[in-house]
Structure formats: structure tokens, C-alpha cells
Tab-separated table of C-alpha atoms in Angstrom:
chain	number	residue	atom	x	y	z
A	155	MET	CA	0.000	0.000	0.000
A	156	ILE	CA	1.405	3.352	-1.021
A	157	THR	CA	2.104	5.938	1.672
A	158	ILE	CA	1.965	9.736	1.769
A	159	LYS	CA	5.777	9.729	1.873
A	160	GLU	CA	5.922	7.757	-1.391
A	161	ILE	CA	3.356	10.034	-3.049
A	162	ALA	CA	5.463	13.040	-2.021
A	163	GLU	CA	8.606	11.463	-3.518
A	164	ARG	CA	6.897	10.600	-6.794
A	165	ALA	CA	5.349	14.063	-7.108
A	166	ASN	CA	8.588	15.771	-5.994
A	167	VAL	CA	6.823	17.688	-3.209
A	168	SER	CA	6.865	17.641	0.589
A	169	ARG	CA	4.615	15.404	2.714
A	170	THR	CA	2.981	18.584	4.015
A	171	THR	CA	1.942	19.482	0.470
A	172	VAL	CA	0.414	16.028	-0.042
A	173	SER	CA	-1.504	16.352	3.232
A	174	ARG	CA	-2.821	19.760	2.201
A	175	VAL	CA	-4.061	18.354	-1.115
A	176	LEU	CA	-5.724	15.396	0.587
A	177	ASN	CA	-7.350	17.528	3.295
A	178	LYS	CA	-8.147	20.417	0.928
A	179	SER	CA	-6.605	22.879	3.377
A	180	GLY	CA	-3.706	25.313	3.247
A	181	TYR	CA	-2.002	26.851	0.245
A	182	VAL	CA	-0.670	24.622	-2.536
A	183	SER	CA	0.410	25.912	-5.945
A	184	GLU	CA	-1.685	24.720	-8.852
A	185	GLU	CA	1.303	22.989	-10.451
A	186	ALA	CA	2.122	21.031	-7.280
A	187	ARG	CA	-1.545	20.146	-6.739
A	188	LYS	CA	-1.787	18.680	-10.261
A	189	ARG	CA	1.378	16.569	-9.740
A	190	VAL	CA	0.039	15.178	-6.463
A	191	GLN	CA	-3.390	14.433	-7.916
A	192	LYS	CA	-1.789	12.701	-10.906
A	193	VAL	CA	0.171	10.360	-8.608
A	194	ILE	CA	-2.957	9.670	-6.522
A	195	GLU	CA	-4.918	8.763	-9.653
A	196	GLU	CA	-2.103	6.570	-11.053
A	197	THR	CA	-1.642	4.659	-7.800
A	198	GLY	CA	-5.302	4.483	-6.731
A	199	TYR	CA	-4.362	5.787	-3.299
A	200	VAL	CA	-7.222	5.888	-0.767
A	201	PRO	CA	-6.507	7.760	2.490
A	202	SER	CA	-7.004	5.830	5.727
A	203	GLU	CA	-10.079	7.125	7.532
A	204	HIS	CA	-8.611	6.018	10.857
A	205	ALA	CA	-5.358	7.879	10.247
A	206	LYS	CA	-7.274	10.909	9.041
A	207	SER	CA	-9.429	10.931	12.181
A	208	LEU	CA	-6.324	10.768	14.371
A	209	ARG	CA	-4.918	13.824	12.593
A	210	THR	CA	-8.075	15.895	12.489
A	211	LYS	CA	-9.684	14.600	15.729
A	212	LYS	CA	-12.820	13.982	13.636
A	213	THR	CA	-14.473	10.790	12.390
A	214	ASN	CA	-17.087	12.439	10.137
A	215	VAL	CA	-19.636	10.100	11.718
A	216	ILE	CA	-22.851	11.204	13.465
A	217	GLY	CA	-24.565	8.849	15.895
A	218	VAL	CA	-28.366	8.762	15.599
A	219	VAL	CA	-30.417	7.028	18.314
A	220	LEU	CA	-33.938	6.042	17.233
A	221	PRO	CA	-36.837	4.534	19.227
A	222	LYS	CA	-37.781	2.053	16.477
A	223	ILE	CA	-35.752	1.905	13.303
A	224	SER	CA	-38.408	0.035	11.294
A	225	THR	CA	-41.091	2.748	11.474
A	226	GLU	CA	-41.915	5.123	8.650
A	227	THR	CA	-41.297	8.093	10.953
A	228	SER	CA	-37.729	6.946	11.672
A	229	ASN	CA	-37.113	6.306	7.975
A	230	ARG	CA	-38.320	9.785	7.023
A	231	LEU	CA	-36.282	11.378	9.818
A	232	VAL	CA	-33.067	9.655	8.720
A	233	LYS	CA	-33.784	10.464	5.072
A	234	GLY	CA	-33.938	14.157	5.946
A	235	MET	CA	-30.690	13.958	7.937
A	236	ASP	CA	-28.861	12.122	5.177
A	237	GLU	CA	-29.776	14.800	2.638
A	238	ILE	CA	-27.653	17.206	4.678
A	239	PHE	CA	-24.896	14.877	5.913
A	240	ALA	CA	-24.152	13.355	2.496
A	241	LYS	CA	-23.421	16.783	1.047
A	242	GLU	CA	-20.951	17.506	3.858
A	243	GLY	CA	-19.166	14.144	3.763
A	244	TYR	CA	-20.658	12.730	6.966
A	245	GLN	CA	-21.930	9.228	7.610
A	246	ILE	CA	-24.698	8.116	9.986
A	247	LEU	CA	-24.277	5.415	12.618
A	248	LEU	CA	-27.758	4.241	13.656
A	249	ALA	CA	-28.731	2.815	17.048
A	250	ASN	CA	-32.160	1.249	17.603
A	251	THR	CA	-33.588	1.209	21.151
A	252	ASN	CA	-36.711	-0.714	20.076
A	253	LEU	CA	-38.789	1.496	22.411
A	254	GLU	CA	-36.698	0.431	25.437
A	255	PRO	CA	-35.760	3.643	27.317
A	256	GLU	CA	-32.919	1.987	29.241
A	257	LYS	CA	-31.116	1.337	25.952
A	258	GLU	CA	-30.935	5.079	25.239
A	259	ILE	CA	-28.259	5.616	27.905
A	260	GLU	CA	-26.445	2.457	26.789
A	261	TYR	CA	-26.254	3.668	23.191
A	262	LEU	CA	-25.235	7.200	24.144
A	263	ARG	CA	-22.233	5.760	25.989
A	264	LEU	CA	-21.431	3.389	23.130
A	265	LEU	CA	-21.541	6.144	20.507
A	266	LYS	CA	-19.313	8.366	22.635
A	267	SER	CA	-16.795	5.505	22.897
A	268	ARG	CA	-16.842	5.275	19.086
A	269	HIS	CA	-15.737	8.936	18.975
A	270	VAL	CA	-18.614	10.123	16.809
A	271	ASP	CA	-18.510	13.840	16.049
A	272	GLY	CA	-22.044	14.391	17.376
A	273	ILE	CA	-25.218	12.626	18.494
A	274	ILE	CA	-28.852	13.137	17.516
A	275	LEU	CA	-31.369	11.490	19.842
A	276	SER	CA	-35.011	10.746	19.119
A	277	ALA	CA	-35.985	9.704	22.635
A	278	THR	CA	-38.883	7.521	23.734
A	279	THR	CA	-39.198	9.275	27.088
A	280	ILE	CA	-37.250	11.895	29.005
A	281	ASN	CA	-36.147	11.027	32.542
A	282	PRO	CA	-33.549	12.470	34.975
A	283	SER	CA	-31.018	9.673	34.350
A	284	LEU	CA	-31.126	10.239	30.603
A	285	VAL	CA	-30.801	14.008	30.967
A	286	GLU	CA	-27.786	13.594	33.294
A	287	GLU	CA	-26.143	11.251	30.791
A	288	ILE	CA	-26.687	13.734	27.963
A	289	TYR	CA	-25.170	16.597	29.955
A	290	ASN	CA	-22.113	14.434	30.650
A	291	LEU	CA	-21.502	13.620	26.974
A	292	ASN	CA	-19.442	16.751	26.271
A	293	ILE	CA	-19.916	16.354	22.520
A	294	PRO	CA	-22.319	18.142	20.131
A	295	PHE	CA	-25.891	16.964	20.774
A	296	VAL	CA	-29.372	17.613	19.373
A	297	ALA	CA	-32.684	16.100	20.515
A	298	VAL	CA	-35.532	15.452	18.067
A	299	GLY	CA	-39.199	15.120	18.993
A	300	GLN	CA	-38.781	15.702	22.733
A	301	SER	CA	-37.730	18.928	24.461
A	302	ILE	CA	-34.841	18.764	26.945
A	303	SER	CA	-34.298	21.913	29.009
A	304	GLY	CA	-31.094	23.812	28.273
A	305	LEU	CA	-30.264	21.806	25.145
A	306	THR	CA	-30.924	22.197	21.432
A	307	ASN	CA	-34.184	20.534	20.425
A	308	VAL	CA	-36.033	20.059	17.144
A	309	ILE	CA	-39.646	19.565	18.136
A	310	LEU	CA	-43.046	19.027	16.565
A	311	ASP	CA	-45.964	21.116	17.814
A	312	ASP	CA	-47.811	18.059	19.123
A	313	TYR	CA	-50.098	20.005	21.446
A	314	GLN	CA	-51.314	22.648	18.992
A	315	ALA	CA	-51.590	20.210	16.097
A	316	THR	CA	-53.912	18.017	18.163
A	317	LYS	CA	-55.989	21.005	19.237
A	318	ASP	CA	-56.288	22.042	15.602
A	319	MET	CA	-57.479	18.585	14.603
A	320	VAL	CA	-60.112	18.520	17.365
A	321	ASP	CA	-61.252	22.028	16.394
A	322	PHE	CA	-61.500	20.833	12.788
A	323	LEU	CA	-63.745	17.942	13.850
A	324	ILE	CA	-65.872	20.308	15.917
A	325	GLN	CA	-66.217	22.648	12.931
A	326	LYS	CA	-67.523	19.661	10.982
A	327	GLY	CA	-70.326	19.396	13.546
A	328	HIS	CA	-68.902	16.712	15.843
A	329	LYS	CA	-69.439	17.060	19.589
A	330	GLN	CA	-68.903	13.478	20.717
A	331	ILE	CA	-65.220	12.896	19.948
A	332	ALA	CA	-63.283	9.877	21.222
A	333	PHE	CA	-59.504	9.712	21.592
A	334	ILE	CA	-56.952	6.917	21.207
A	335	GLY	CA	-53.594	7.835	22.745
A	336	VAL	CA	-50.410	6.177	24.031
A	337	ASP	CA	-48.479	6.038	27.306
A	338	GLU	CA	-48.044	9.561	28.706
A	339	ARG	CA	-44.426	8.848	29.645
A	340	ASP	CA	-43.875	9.663	25.987
A	341	ARG	CA	-44.258	13.391	26.553
A	342	ALA	CA	-44.663	14.404	22.912
A	343	VAL	CA	-47.067	11.806	21.526
A	344	GLY	CA	-48.528	10.561	24.814
A	345	TYR	CA	-48.850	13.582	27.085
A	346	LEU	CA	-48.955	16.630	24.806
A	347	ARG	CA	-51.347	15.191	22.225
A	348	LYS	CA	-53.741	14.061	24.953
A	349	ALA	CA	-53.514	17.506	26.564
A	350	GLY	CA	-54.336	19.117	23.218
A	351	TYR	CA	-57.413	16.928	22.873
A	352	LEU	CA	-58.680	17.538	26.405
A	353	ASP	CA	-58.087	21.300	26.252
A	354	ALA	CA	-59.847	21.618	22.906
A	355	MET	CA	-62.855	19.721	24.235
A	356	ARG	CA	-62.915	21.802	27.422
A	357	GLU	CA	-62.570	25.120	25.591
A	358	ASN	CA	-65.558	24.172	23.423
A	359	ASN	CA	-67.602	23.107	26.477
A	360	LEU	CA	-67.819	19.514	25.264
A	361	ALA	CA	-68.055	16.579	27.640
A	362	VAL	CA	-65.545	13.730	27.507
A	363	GLU	CA	-66.859	10.286	28.377
A	364	SER	CA	-64.226	8.308	30.320
A	365	THR	CA	-64.615	5.291	28.026
A	366	TRP	CA	-63.960	7.501	24.993
A	367	VAL	CA	-60.334	8.006	26.066
A	368	GLN	CA	-58.246	4.891	25.456
A	369	LYS	CA	-54.508	4.218	25.748
A	370	GLY	CA	-52.774	1.951	23.263
A	371	GLU	CA	-49.332	1.211	21.859
A	372	PHE	CA	-47.655	2.212	18.614
A	373	ASN	CA	-49.202	-0.437	16.378
A	374	VAL	CA	-52.282	-1.232	14.297
A	375	GLU	CA	-53.447	-4.058	16.571
A	376	SER	CA	-53.608	-1.697	19.536
A	377	GLY	CA	-55.791	0.721	17.573
A	378	PHE	CA	-58.163	-2.148	16.817
A	379	GLU	CA	-58.387	-3.101	20.526
A	380	CYS	CA	-58.857	0.495	21.713
A	381	MET	CA	-61.668	0.994	19.213
A	382	SER	CA	-63.275	-2.203	20.514
A	383	GLN	CA	-63.252	-0.702	24.003
A	384	ILE	CA	-64.835	2.525	22.788
A	385	LEU	CA	-67.586	0.735	20.893
A	386	GLY	CA	-68.197	-1.946	23.483
A	387	THR	CA	-68.229	-0.034	26.762
A	388	SER	CA	-69.607	3.411	25.935
A	389	GLU	CA	-73.253	4.143	26.739
A	390	LYS	CA	-73.389	6.396	23.702
A	391	GLN	CA	-71.395	6.168	20.527
A	392	PRO	CA	-68.983	8.937	19.503
A	393	THR	CA	-69.496	10.526	16.109
A	394	ALA	CA	-65.752	11.015	15.576
A	395	VAL	CA	-62.502	9.402	16.745
A	396	LEU	CA	-59.019	10.921	16.819
A	397	ALA	CA	-55.984	8.617	17.093
A	398	VAL	CA	-52.537	10.055	17.900
A	399	THR	CA	-50.844	8.038	15.136
A	400	ASP	CA	-51.993	6.827	11.736
A	401	ARG	CA	-51.200	3.238	12.728
A	402	LEU	CA	-53.646	3.447	15.622
A	403	ALA	CA	-56.193	5.063	13.313
A	404	ILE	CA	-55.861	2.251	10.751
A	405	GLY	CA	-56.541	-0.310	13.473
A	406	ALA	CA	-59.573	1.697	14.592
A	407	LEU	CA	-60.780	1.901	10.994
A	408	GLN	CA	-60.733	-1.870	10.641
A	409	ARG	CA	-62.643	-2.358	13.912
A	410	ILE	CA	-65.305	0.186	12.908
A	411	LYS	CA	-65.809	-1.584	9.584
A	412	GLU	CA	-66.059	-5.007	11.249
A	413	SER	CA	-68.725	-3.662	13.583
A	414	GLY	CA	-70.926	-2.922	10.576
A	415	LEU	CA	-70.549	0.854	10.836
A	416	SER	CA	-69.530	3.108	7.948
A	417	ILE	CA	-66.762	5.715	7.792
A	418	PRO	CA	-67.488	8.615	7.711
A	419	GLU	CA	-71.278	8.228	7.601
A	420	ASP	CA	-71.538	6.697	11.086
A	421	ILE	CA	-68.169	7.632	12.589
A	422	SER	CA	-65.581	10.066	11.277
A	423	LEU	CA	-61.941	9.106	11.864
A	424	ALA	CA	-58.672	11.078	11.954
A	425	GLY	CA	-55.057	10.129	12.576
A	426	MET	CA	-51.757	11.981	12.962
A	427	GLY	CA	-48.449	11.625	11.135
A	428	ALA	CA	-49.346	11.587	7.419
A	429	SER	CA	-47.918	8.097	6.932
A	430	GLU	CA	-47.565	6.885	3.369
A	431	PHE	CA	-50.395	4.364	3.699
A	432	SER	CA	-52.827	6.923	5.179
A	433	ARG	CA	-53.830	7.998	1.657
A	434	TYR	CA	-54.341	4.448	0.390
A	435	VAL	CA	-56.761	3.031	2.975
A	436	THR	CA	-60.492	3.245	2.279
A	437	PRO	CA	-61.621	5.852	2.993
A	438	ALA	CA	-58.404	7.870	2.806
A	439	LEU	CA	-57.418	9.112	6.254
A	440	THR	CA	-57.605	12.714	7.440
A	441	THR	CA	-54.312	13.353	9.235
A	442	ILE	CA	-51.597	15.819	10.320
A	443	ASP	CA	-48.389	16.120	8.294
A	444	PHE	CA	-45.568	16.984	10.721
A	445	SER	CA	-42.911	17.428	7.986
A	446	ILE	CA	-40.660	14.711	9.442
A	447	GLU	CA	-38.040	14.999	6.687
A	448	LYS	CA	-37.721	18.716	7.445
A	449	ALA	CA	-37.177	17.878	11.123
A	450	GLY	CA	-34.351	15.558	10.081
A	451	ARG	CA	-32.753	18.208	7.877
A	452	GLU	CA	-33.008	20.805	10.631
A	453	ALA	CA	-31.442	18.463	13.213
A	454	ALA	CA	-28.585	17.640	10.834
A	455	ALA	CA	-27.893	21.310	10.090
A	456	LEU	CA	-27.895	22.139	13.800
A	457	ILE	CA	-25.466	19.370	14.764
A	458	LEU	CA	-23.072	20.406	11.981
A	459	ARG	CA	-23.107	23.997	13.219
A	460	LYS	CA	-22.303	22.744	16.708
A	461	ILE	CA	-19.456	20.619	15.372
A	462	GLY	CA	-18.181	23.744	13.636
A	463	GLY	CA	-17.964	25.499	16.992
A	464	GLU	CA	-21.221	27.450	17.036
A	465	ASN	CA	-22.792	27.618	20.495
A	466	ASP	CA	-26.535	28.237	20.470
A	467	HIS	CA	-26.839	27.905	24.284
A	468	GLY	CA	-29.858	25.654	23.825
A	469	MET	CA	-32.968	26.431	21.829
A	470	ASN	CA	-36.159	24.885	20.476
A	471	ILE	CA	-36.778	24.727	16.735
A	472	THR	CA	-40.458	24.011	16.075
A	473	ILE	CA	-41.260	22.382	12.735
A	474	PRO	CA	-44.480	23.593	11.016
A	475	TYR	CA	-47.303	21.142	10.312
A	476	ARG	CA	-50.401	21.037	8.125
A	477	LEU	CA	-53.786	19.362	8.416
A	478	ILE	CA	-54.673	17.127	5.458
A	479	GLU	CA	-58.408	16.696	4.947
A	480	ARG	CA	-59.465	13.453	3.306
A	481	ALA	CA	-62.586	11.304	2.970
A	482	SER	CA	-62.550	9.742	6.479
A	483	VAL	CA	-64.154	12.862	8.004
A	484	GLN	CA	-67.473	14.444	7.091
């Protein structure tokens, strides 16, 4: 394997000149640059990433911790990040917690030991142990989806988006609106979206039946079961149902159909997340588009600025959303 010293000898330049050409830094005359590049092309020299990282103290790798790597949301988030990182020569090292909060700390420590240049975390929940671990990282860090005090966060407006969806249903004439949520330890999707629903109902002086509010998990089957509870235990039937994810809404849709009811004639249905399949179910699902790819791009841009030495002293970047009206609501 050819070395920088050998390239320098063949090109009749110093090793410093070769390093400057390889790293694209420092002054090199055009004539010398061409001689070095010619030798590199003739020999097929590929610089060692390990050696380069030792010299520059950078690996050009960003660690990204995700709650569930197989979901469409995670895929869209990473897609947005990669659009930015690829242009700047960075690679992504993914870690999947599979919705197990204890793995978040484990992966943060592992990524730090791998000397990544920065870490982006999409957390399942926020707890004191996790926050302490993040503060002890001492490397560039950005959180996505959850807000951590004093740090840089890219967040979705879960609360207001949910209120807007409930207000939309009310404007359509619905007063009996059920809700399918998730565990409130997930502050963004669990707590804030439920709070948006309850506040919208309260502000419009609408009653909430206890059996209309169900808690599920992040899957279609759970939406089916929650809808069964709403239909089977309520004294009166809601005219509309809001689920905090499209997956939950799809499960609810199937249960409503199996009960012999029609959507939207008997029950209107709305989800959140604008998943790809939300437009292909029958009827197509009314939902909220949170611009997940944009959140990924914003997080990537922020972490690169931090790596470059910019100190934002912690801030929240809120990504805009839009309500998509489709045939599942009348």
C-alpha cells in the first residue's frame, strides 16, 4: 500500500503538500496540486479514515439514536438527515432502542466511545437519568421530537396540532369525539397530544366520556383493541374518533368496519403523522403532516453547526405542520 511519503517522492513535493491536497486545506500551488493528484490517480491511493481521524480529531460520523428503526417516521427522519450529511461528507451510525428507554443511555455511551462527532437522539421518554447522561456527553448533541431543558431541540408542535385537529372535527359538527392515545411517559405523543385533545374539548364546552379516552401502543393491533373498548363499553357512541398516530387510526378503521358501521357516515376518523399508507386506505385518512423529513434536515444542520464550533446555548426549533383533509371525516 502506497504511503503519503511515497506520493510526495513521486510528485517531488513535501509530505505537508500532499496532506494539504488530501485535506483540501492550506495553500498549494496549482502545479504542485496537479502533480500530487496525478500520482494519486495513477496509484489508486485511498486515504485511511482512521489515520485521518487521528490527525483531524474527527471521524465524520454522526450517531443517531432512534426509538424504532423500522417505522416510517424513523425512515423519514433519517432520510432528511442524510440529505444534509451526504453533502458535507458525513456518515450516519444508527442505534435502535426498540422502544426500550434503558437502551438510550447504553447507546449514548457506546456512541461516545466510538468517537462520533455528534449525536442526535429521538428519545422515547425523558427522565432524569437520561438528561444527566446527555449533559455528561461533552460532545455536540441535538434532541428530536422531545424537548430537553437547556439543550438544542427540534420539536413538533404536538399540542397545537392536536388542538387544531379537534377544532377541525368540531367545525364539521362533531361534539362526541373519542380519543386513542399512548403512554403519557412519551411526553410528545402521549402527554402533549392528549392535553391538546382535552383542552380543545374543554374550551368548546364539550363533555368527555371516560370510556372515549383509550390508551394503546404504537401499532395497528392496539388501535383495533382500543376501538373495541370505545364501541363496546360506551353508553353512547362517539361521532368522531381521533388517534394520535396513523397506525392506531388504521386499526380503529378496521374495527369500525367489522362492527358494521360506515366511515365517515356513522363515525368520522382522523389520525396523525401523514404516513404513506394513510392515503391508500379506504376511505383515505384525514391526518396531520408533521414534515418529518424537514425535522431531520433541521437536526442535521444544527449538529453540523455545533461541530463547527457554534454555540446556540440551547434552543427549540419548532417544525411547522399542516392538516390534510381526506374522505374519512365528514
